[in-house]
Amino acid sequence: MPTSEPADVATLEALLPKGRVLTAQEASLAAYLHDEGEWAVYGTPRAVVRPESTEEVAEVVRWCARTGTPLVPRGAGTGLSGAANAIEGCVIVSFERMNQVLEVNEAERWARVQPGVVNDDLRAHVAQHGLWYPPDPASSPWSTIGGNVATNAGGMCCVKYGVTRDYVLELEVVTGTGEITRLGTRTAKGVAGYNLVGLIVGSEGTLAVVTEVVVRLRPLPPAPITVAGMFDSLVDAGRAVALVAESGISPSTLELVDRHCLKAVDDWKHMGLSTDANAVLIGRTDARGEQGEFEAAELARCFEEAGASFAAVSADEQESEALYAARRLAYPALERLGPVLTEDVCVPKARVPEVLARIEEISAAHSVLIANIAHAGDGNLHPLIITAAGDEAAKTRAHEAFDEIIDAALAAGGTVTGEHGVGTLKLDGLAKELPPASLALHHAVKHAMDPHGILNPGRAIPPLG
Amino acid sequence: MPTSEPADVATLEALLPKGRVLTAQEASLAAYLHDEGEWAVYGTPRAVVRPESTEEVAEVVRWCARTGTPLVPRGAGTGLSGAANAIEGCVIVSFERMNQVLEVNEAERWARVQPGVVNDDLRAHVAQHGLWYPPDPASSPWSTIGGNVATNAGGMCCVKYGVTRDYVLELEVVTGTGEITRLGTRTAKGVAGYNLVGLIVGSEGTLAVVTEVVVRLRPLPPAPITVAGMFDSLVDAGRAVALVAESGISPSTLELVDRHCLKAVDDWKHMGLSTDANAVLIGRTDARGEQGEFEAAELARCFEEAGASFAAVSADEQESEALYAARRLAYPALERLGPVLTEDVCVPKARVPEVLARIEEISAAHSVLIANIAHAGDGNLHPLIITAAGDEAAKTRAHEAFDEIIDAALAAGGTVTGEHGVGTLKLDGLAKELPPASLALHHAVKHAMDPHGILNPGRAIPPLG
C-alpha cells in the first residue's frame, strides 16, 4: 500500500465531507504549526484535517499510508516537547471537533470521551456526578484528553493519585494501517491480551491514532488542607521534599515554586504574593478527619526540620488558593519574559536537593536565568530556562544548560522526561538514557504498529545509533 | 540465526556450568511438566535449565533461537491457565535458583529482586524496613515475583491497591534475540520511551524473559477492620458488592466465599467455620481512625441493605483471620475433592449479581458442582468447577460450563480473564473477546519482540483467525 499514490491534497479532500480540510493556502493554517515547545523545529503541513468521526480519521490514515505522508495528531497544542509540531509536508489531524463527553457510568466510575475534550471540561462534567478525573497537568484549562493520553500527562495530584496511564481503561484507535479497533477493558481488572492500551498511552501519536478514550474516575476527594513553607534556599526546600518522602505520609500535592516564578505571576496578575522567600513549597493533604490533620502537621514538621523560615497550615483559604493558582500560572507568566525552554527531568526524591543545587551551578556557569517549578513530591523538576527574545548567544547558552541538566538528572539515577514527553526536544537525551538493546526493541515495536512509518515519524524515540 | 543448529541438549549443557541442566532422562524432570492449570495440555520438555545468572539465561535464549527450540519460563508453577506447561520438545527455564532480594531502598520505596523470589518472602523481607509489597495473589506463600509479573497477578488487596503491573518500575530482561537490557525507570514518574515494562508485565513470557524486577513498595498499612456478612444466596451477596461499589468507599478487601468453599476448608483444616450461610462476604478497611470506622460501618450497612442474614464488624481478631485464611485456602481445599477447572472472568461490578445467578443456572444445566470464590469488589469471579477424578463425562460437561461462563461474562461487558491469564485454557475465550484488528496488532507486537518465535509460543494470544 505505501506510496503508491501521489500526495495530492485534492484526493484527500474528496474523501471527506466539505469543510474538514485546511490547505497550505489558508491563513488559519498558521495556528497549527507548532505546540508550546517553541524551541523545537517545525515545518509546513500539506494540510490540516479537522475530522468529526472515527471513520473520517481512518480515511485520513489510509490516505497517508497510500501516499506515504506523515500524519501528526494534535490536541490543543499545549505540549512542551514539539511532538505536535508540523513535519514538513505532513497532514495534521486536529481533534478540535471531536470534543464530546459521550457517556458517564456512575456505578462503574468511568467516562467515555472523544480525544478533543478539554481536561477541565471533563472534570466539570463528571463533578456533576460526584466523580473526579484526577490527572491535572497545569495546562488543564486548555489541554485535551487526547493530548494528555499521547504524553501520559502528569500534574499536581500525581504524587498521590498517579498519571494519565493509570486512568485509561480502554481506547478506540485507528491503527497504522487504517483499521479501527478497540483495546483494553472497562472492568476493574483484566489481563486478556497484551497491554496495548498502556503501550499507546505516552507514545506521542507514534503507534496509533486515538479516537476515543474510556477513563477511570474516582469519587470527588474531600477539600484539601494546604501547608505552605517558605525557604531561603532551593536546596533547603529540596531537603524538605526528601523528608516528606521519608515520613511515609501521602500528600495529595507537593509543589515547589521559586521566587522568579512568584514574581513573574505577581507582576502579571497582581495577586499580592510575597516574594521574600527564595522557594515556596505548597503541600496539600486530602485525607479525611484526624488523618488529614496528622498529615498536615507532618508536612509542617518536615518543612521546619529542613530549615523553613516559615511553615504553617494555611488558615486562609484565599491565600492557599492564591499560592496554588500561582503554581499553575507560573509557566505562562514566565513566557511573558521571553522564550522559555522547559526542562522536565525526574530524579529519585532523595536526590532532589543535590540536583537543585546542580541546576543553580549550571545557571551561574552559563549566565542564563533558570526559574524552578517542580512536582517536588515526585522528584519531577521543571527548570525553566529563560532568555531575552532575539538574543541568539543566550539561546546557545540555554541549550548548553538544558543538556547539562539532563546529564545531571541521569547521573543522579533519573530520567530525561517525567511527564512532558520526548517529542523532538528530548531525542538526544533519550538516546543517552536508553541502552542500545532497549532502543532496538522500541524500533521493532514502532515498526510493528506503524509498518508504513506514517504516524508522527521522528518523534518519541531517537533513531537507531 | 534461527534453526541453523540441531537441538542437541549436549550443546546446551556445554554452554552452562555443571548442574544447571536436567534432561528428559532424569526423574526429577516430572515436577516441571505443568502448572496448577491441570486441565491444560502439556508435553515433554527436552530439558529443564535452572540458571543462576542473567548471563546464563541469555545463553539459553540464544541456544533456543539458534536451534528453533521453544523456551518456557517457569516460576513456582502455581499458574492456573497452563502458561508454564511444558511444550513438547521445549526448554523450561526454572528461576528457582535466582531467588534473592538484591536491594531495598527505603527512601525511594523500591526493592530490586530476582524473579524466583517467593511473594511472601519478599513481603517478609521488606516488612523489616516498614515497607509493603501489596499484590497478594492467594498463591503468595508459593508463587514467585517472576510468575506474578508474567501473569500480572492480582489478589485480595487489588480492590484498593491495584495489581502487579502497578508495582513494577523497572525490568531487566533477555530479549527474544538473546540480548540483555534494562527497561523502565525507578523514578516516581517517567515517560522516556515506550512503556515496554507495562507491555511485558502480563505477557506470560511470550515477549521477553524477565531476569530482574524493581518493584515499588508502600508504607505498611494499618491493621484492618474486618466486616463479615452472611447471605442466604449468592445473588444477595452480589447485590451487596454492587452497593459497596456505589457507596464510594474504598475497602482494602472485598472477598466472596461460598458454602462449598467454607465446607471444603473446614473439612480439611477443622477451623470451626460456620457453613450455615450460602455465601460469605469478607470486607476489610485499612483506613485510619474515624475514616476506618466510617468505612466499616458503611460495609455493614451495604451488607444489610442487600439482605444479609448477619452482618457485623468482627470484634474477634481470631475469627476474622480465620475467615480470611479460609478465603486463601479455598482453592487447595477444593482440589482435594477432585480436579478443579478454575474460571477467572471479570465483569462490571453492577453486573455481579446477574452473572452469579447465571453461573448457578449453568451449574444446574450441566450437572456440575461450581463453587464460588471471588475478588468481589473488583467484579473478578472465580467459579471453580469440580468433577470427580476420572469421570470423563463430567469433565466434558465441565468444559461446556466453562465456555458458557465465559460467554456470560462477555455478554455482561466483562473479560475472559481478570488475573489468571490466558495461557492455553483461555485462548478460545480471548479469540471471542478481541476484535480482529486488535488480534492482528497483538501478533505484530509478538513478532517484533520475539522474531524467532521461541518465547513460550502458542500461549497468551490466540492464533490469527
Coordinates of N, CA and C in Angstrom, one line a residue, chain A residues 271-401:
Chain A
M271 N -1.4 39.5 42.4 CA -2.1 38.7 43.5 C -1.6 39.0 44.9
G272 N -0.6 39.9 45.0 CA -0.1 40.2 46.3 C 0.7 39.1 46.9
L273 N 1.4 38.3 46.0 CA 2.2 37.2 46.5 C 3.5 37.7 47.1
S274 N 3.8 37.2 48.3 CA 5.1 37.5 48.9 C 6.3 37.0 48.0
T275 N 7.3 37.8 47.8 CA 8.4 37.2 47.0 C 9.7 37.3 47.9
D276 N 9.5 37.3 49.2 CA 10.6 37.3 50.2 C 11.4 36.0 50.1
A277 N 10.7 34.9 50.0 CA 11.4 33.6 50.1 C 12.0 33.3 48.7
N278 N 13.1 32.5 48.8 CA 13.6 32.1 47.5 C 12.9 30.9 46.9
A279 N 12.3 30.1 47.8 CA 11.5 29.0 47.3 C 10.3 28.7 48.3
V280 N 9.2 28.4 47.7 CA 8.0 28.1 48.4 C 7.6 26.6 48.1
L281 N 7.3 25.9 49.1 CA 6.6 24.6 48.9 C 5.2 24.7 49.3
I282 N 4.4 24.1 48.4 CA 2.9 24.0 48.7 C 2.6 22.6 48.8
G283 N 2.3 22.2 50.1 CA 1.9 20.8 50.4 C 0.4 20.8 50.6
R284 N -0.2 19.7 50.2 CA -1.7 19.5 50.5 C -1.9 18.1 50.9
T285 N -2.9 17.9 51.8 CA -3.4 16.6 52.1 C -4.9 16.6 51.9
D286 N -5.5 15.6 51.3 CA -6.9 15.4 51.2 C -7.4 14.2 52.0
A287 N -6.6 13.7 52.9 CA -7.0 12.6 53.8 C -8.1 13.2 54.7
R288 N -9.0 12.3 55.1 CA -10.1 12.8 55.9 C -9.8 12.9 57.4
G289 N -10.5 13.8 58.1 CA -10.6 13.9 59.5 C -9.2 13.9 60.2
E290 N -9.0 13.1 61.2 CA -7.8 13.2 62.0 C -6.5 12.9 61.2
Q291 N -6.7 12.0 60.2 CA -5.6 11.6 59.4 C -5.1 12.8 58.6
G292 N -6.1 13.6 58.1 CA -5.7 14.8 57.4 C -4.9 15.8 58.3
E293 N -5.4 15.9 59.5 CA -4.7 16.8 60.4 C -3.3 16.3 60.7
F294 N -3.2 15.0 60.9 CA -1.9 14.4 61.1 C -1.0 14.7 60.0
E295 N -1.4 14.5 58.7 CA -0.6 14.6 57.6 C -0.2 16.1 57.4
A296 N -1.1 17.0 57.7 CA -0.8 18.5 57.6 C 0.3 18.8 58.6
A297 N 0.2 18.3 59.8 CA 1.2 18.6 60.8 C 2.5 18.0 60.4
E298 N 2.5 16.8 59.8 CA 3.7 16.2 59.4 C 4.4 17.0 58.3
L299 N 3.6 17.5 57.4 CA 4.2 18.4 56.3 C 4.9 19.6 56.9
A300 N 4.2 20.2 57.9 CA 4.8 21.4 58.5 C 6.1 21.0 59.3
R301 N 6.0 19.9 59.9 CA 7.2 19.4 60.7 C 8.4 19.2 59.7
C302 N 8.2 18.5 58.6 CA 9.2 18.3 57.6 C 9.8 19.6 57.1
F303 N 8.9 20.6 56.8 CA 9.3 21.9 56.3 C 10.2 22.5 57.3
E304 N 9.8 22.5 58.6 CA 10.6 23.2 59.6 C 11.9 22.5 59.8
E305 N 11.9 21.2 59.8 CA 13.2 20.4 60.0 C 14.2 20.7 59.0
A306 N 13.7 21.0 57.7 CA 14.6 21.3 56.6 C 15.0 22.7 56.6
G307 N 14.6 23.5 57.6 CA 15.1 24.9 57.7 C 14.2 26.0 57.1
A308 N 12.9 25.7 57.1 CA 12.0 26.7 56.5 C 12.0 28.0 57.4
S309 N 11.9 29.1 56.8 CA 11.9 30.4 57.5 C 10.4 30.6 58.0
F310 N 9.5 29.9 57.4 CA 8.1 30.0 57.8 C 7.4 28.7 57.3
A311 N 6.6 28.1 58.2 CA 5.9 26.9 57.7 C 4.6 26.8 58.6
A312 N 3.5 26.7 57.9 CA 2.2 26.7 58.7 C 1.1 26.2 57.8
V313 N 0.2 25.5 58.5 CA -1.1 25.2 57.9 C -1.8 26.5 57.5
S314 N -2.2 26.6 56.3 CA -2.9 27.8 55.9 C -4.3 27.9 56.4
A315 N -4.5 29.0 57.2 CA -5.8 29.2 57.8 C -6.8 29.9 56.8
D316 N -6.1 30.5 55.8 CA -6.9 31.4 54.9 C -7.0 30.7 53.6
E317 N -8.2 30.3 53.2 CA -8.5 29.6 52.0 C -8.1 30.4 50.8
Q318 N -8.3 31.7 50.8 CA -8.0 32.5 49.7 C -6.4 32.5 49.5
E319 N -5.7 32.6 50.6 CA -4.3 32.6 50.5 C -3.8 31.3 49.9
S320 N -4.3 30.2 50.3 CA -3.8 28.9 49.8 C -4.2 28.7 48.4
E321 N -5.4 29.2 48.0 CA -5.8 29.1 46.6 C -4.9 30.0 45.7
A322 N -4.5 31.1 46.3 CA -3.6 32.0 45.5 C -2.3 31.4 45.2
L323 N -1.7 30.7 46.3 CA -0.5 30.0 46.1 C -0.6 28.9 45.0
Y324 N -1.7 28.2 45.1 CA -1.9 27.1 44.2 C -2.1 27.6 42.8
A325 N -2.8 28.7 42.6 CA -3.0 29.3 41.3 C -1.7 29.8 40.8
A326 N -0.8 30.4 41.7 CA 0.5 30.9 41.3 C 1.3 29.7 40.6
R327 N 1.2 28.5 41.2 CA 1.9 27.4 40.7 C 1.4 27.1 39.2
R328 N 0.1 27.1 39.1 CA -0.5 26.8 37.7 C -0.1 27.9 36.7
L329 N 0.0 29.1 37.2 CA 0.2 30.2 36.2 C 1.7 30.5 36.0
A330 N 2.6 29.8 36.7 CA 4.0 30.1 36.6 C 4.5 30.0 35.1
Y331 N 4.1 29.0 34.4 CA 4.6 28.9 33.0 C 4.2 30.0 32.1
P332 N 2.9 30.3 32.0 CA 2.5 31.4 31.1 C 3.1 32.7 31.6
A333 N 3.2 32.9 32.9 CA 3.8 34.2 33.4 C 5.2 34.3 33.0
L334 N 6.0 33.3 33.0 CA 7.4 33.3 32.6 C 7.5 33.5 31.1
E335 N 6.6 33.0 30.4 CA 6.7 33.1 28.9 C 6.6 34.6 28.5
R336 N 6.0 35.4 29.4 CA 5.8 36.8 29.1 C 7.2 37.5 29.1
L337 N 8.2 36.9 29.7 CA 9.5 37.5 29.8 C 10.4 37.1 28.7
G338 N 10.0 36.2 27.8 CA 10.9 35.8 26.7 C 10.7 34.3 26.5
P339 N 11.3 33.8 25.4 CA 11.2 32.3 25.1 C 11.6 31.5 26.3
V340 N 10.8 30.5 26.6 CA 11.1 29.6 27.8 C 11.5 28.2 27.2
L341 N 12.6 27.7 27.7 CA 13.0 26.3 27.3 C 12.7 25.5 28.6
T342 N 11.8 24.6 28.5 CA 11.3 23.9 29.7 C 12.0 22.6 29.9
E343 N 12.5 22.4 31.1 CA 13.1 21.1 31.4 C 12.0 20.2 32.1
D344 N 12.2 19.0 32.2 CA 11.2 18.1 32.8 C 11.9 16.8 33.3
V345 N 13.0 16.9 33.9 CA 13.7 15.7 34.4 C 13.0 15.2 35.7
C346 N 13.1 13.9 35.9 CA 12.6 13.3 37.1 C 13.7 12.6 37.8
V347 N 13.9 12.8 39.1 CA 15.0 12.2 39.8 C 14.5 11.5 41.1
P348 N 15.3 10.6 41.7 CA 14.9 10.0 42.9 C 14.7 11.1 44.0
K349 N 13.7 10.9 44.8 CA 13.3 12.0 45.7 C 14.4 12.4 46.6
A350 N 15.2 11.5 47.1 CA 16.3 11.8 48.0 C 17.4 12.6 47.3
R351 N 17.4 12.6 46.0 CA 18.4 13.3 45.2 C 18.0 14.7 44.8
V352 N 16.7 15.1 45.1 CA 16.2 16.4 44.7 C 17.1 17.6 45.2
P353 N 17.5 17.6 46.5 CA 18.4 18.7 46.9 C 19.6 18.9 46.1
E354 N 20.3 17.8 45.9 CA 21.6 17.9 45.1 C 21.4 18.3 43.7
V355 N 20.3 17.8 43.1 CA 20.1 18.2 41.7 C 19.7 19.7 41.6
L356 N 18.9 20.1 42.6 CA 18.5 21.6 42.6 C 19.8 22.4 42.7
A357 N 20.7 22.0 43.6 CA 22.0 22.7 43.7 C 22.8 22.7 42.4
R358 N 22.8 21.6 41.7 CA 23.5 21.5 40.5 C 22.9 22.4 39.4
I359 N 21.5 22.5 39.4 CA 20.9 23.4 38.5 C 21.3 24.9 38.7
E360 N 21.4 25.2 40.0 CA 21.9 26.6 40.3 C 23.3 26.8 39.8
E361 N 24.2 25.8 39.9 CA 25.5 25.9 39.4 C 25.5 26.1 37.9
I362 N 24.6 25.3 37.2 CA 24.5 25.4 35.7 C 24.1 26.7 35.3
S363 N 23.1 27.3 36.0 CA 22.6 28.6 35.7 C 23.7 29.6 35.8
A364 N 24.5 29.6 36.9 CA 25.6 30.5 37.0 C 26.6 30.3 35.9
A365 N 27.0 29.1 35.7 CA 28.1 28.8 34.7 C 27.7 29.3 33.3
H366 N 26.4 29.2 33.0 CA 26.1 29.6 31.6 C 25.4 31.0 31.5
S367 N 25.4 31.7 32.7 CA 24.8 33.0 32.7 C 23.4 33.0 32.0
V368 N 22.6 32.1 32.4 CA 21.2 32.1 32.0 C 20.3 32.0 33.2
L369 N 19.2 32.7 33.1 CA 18.2 32.7 34.2 C 17.4 31.4 34.2
I370 N 17.5 30.6 35.3 CA 16.7 29.4 35.4 C 15.7 29.5 36.5
A371 N 14.4 29.6 36.2 CA 13.4 29.6 37.3 C 13.0 28.2 37.5
N372 N 12.5 27.9 38.7 CA 12.2 26.5 39.0 C 10.7 26.3 39.5
I373 N 10.0 25.5 38.8 CA 8.8 24.9 39.4 C 9.0 23.4 39.4
A374 N 8.4 22.7 40.3 CA 8.6 21.3 40.4 C 7.4 20.6 41.0
H375 N 7.1 19.4 40.5 CA 6.2 18.5 41.2 C 7.2 17.8 42.1
A376 N 7.5 18.5 43.2 CA 8.6 18.1 44.0 C 8.4 16.8 44.7
G377 N 7.2 16.5 45.1 CA 6.9 15.2 45.7 C 7.2 14.0 44.9
D378 N 7.2 14.2 43.6 CA 7.6 13.1 42.6 C 9.0 13.2 42.2
G379 N 9.8 14.2 42.6 CA 11.1 14.4 42.1 C 11.1 14.9 40.7
N380 N 10.0 15.4 40.2 CA 9.8 15.8 38.8 C 10.1 17.3 38.8
L381 N 11.2 17.7 38.3 CA 11.7 19.1 38.3 C 11.4 19.8 36.9
H382 N 11.0 21.0 37.0 CA 10.8 21.8 35.7 C 11.7 23.1 35.8
P383 N 13.0 22.9 35.7 CA 13.8 24.2 35.5 C 13.3 24.8 34.2
L384 N 13.1 26.1 34.3 CA 12.6 26.9 33.1 C 13.7 27.9 32.7
I385 N 14.3 27.6 31.5 CA 15.4 28.5 31.1 C 14.9 29.6 30.3
I386 N 15.1 30.8 30.7 CA 14.5 32.0 30.1 C 15.6 32.9 29.5
T387 N 15.4 33.3 28.2 CA 16.3 34.2 27.6 C 15.5 35.3 27.0
A388 N 16.2 36.4 26.7 CA 15.5 37.6 26.1 C 15.2 37.2 24.7
A389 N 14.1 37.6 24.1 CA 13.7 37.4 22.8 C 14.8 37.9 21.8
G390 N 15.3 37.1 20.9 CA 16.2 37.6 19.9 C 17.7 37.5 20.3
D391 N 18.0 37.1 21.5 CA 19.3 37.0 22.0 C 19.9 35.6 21.6
E392 N 20.5 35.5 20.5 CA 21.0 34.2 19.9 C 22.1 33.6 20.8
A393 N 22.9 34.5 21.3 CA 24.0 33.9 22.2 C 23.5 33.3 23.4
A394 N 22.5 34.0 24.0 CA 21.8 33.4 25.2 C 21.1 32.1 24.9
K395 N 20.6 32.0 23.7 CA 19.9 30.8 23.3 C 20.8 29.6 23.2
T396 N 22.0 29.9 22.7 CA 23.0 28.9 22.6 C 23.4 28.4 24.1
R397 N 23.6 29.4 25.0 CA 23.9 29.1 26.3 C 22.8 28.3 27.0
A398 N 21.6 28.7 26.7 CA 20.4 28.0 27.2 C 20.4 26.5 26.8
H399 N 20.7 26.2 25.5 CA 20.8 24.9 25.1 C 21.8 24.1 25.8
E400 N 23.0 24.7 26.1 CA 24.0 24.0 26.8 C 23.6 23.7 28.2
A401 N 22.9 24.6 28.9 CA 22.4 24.4 30.2 C 21.3 23.3 30.2

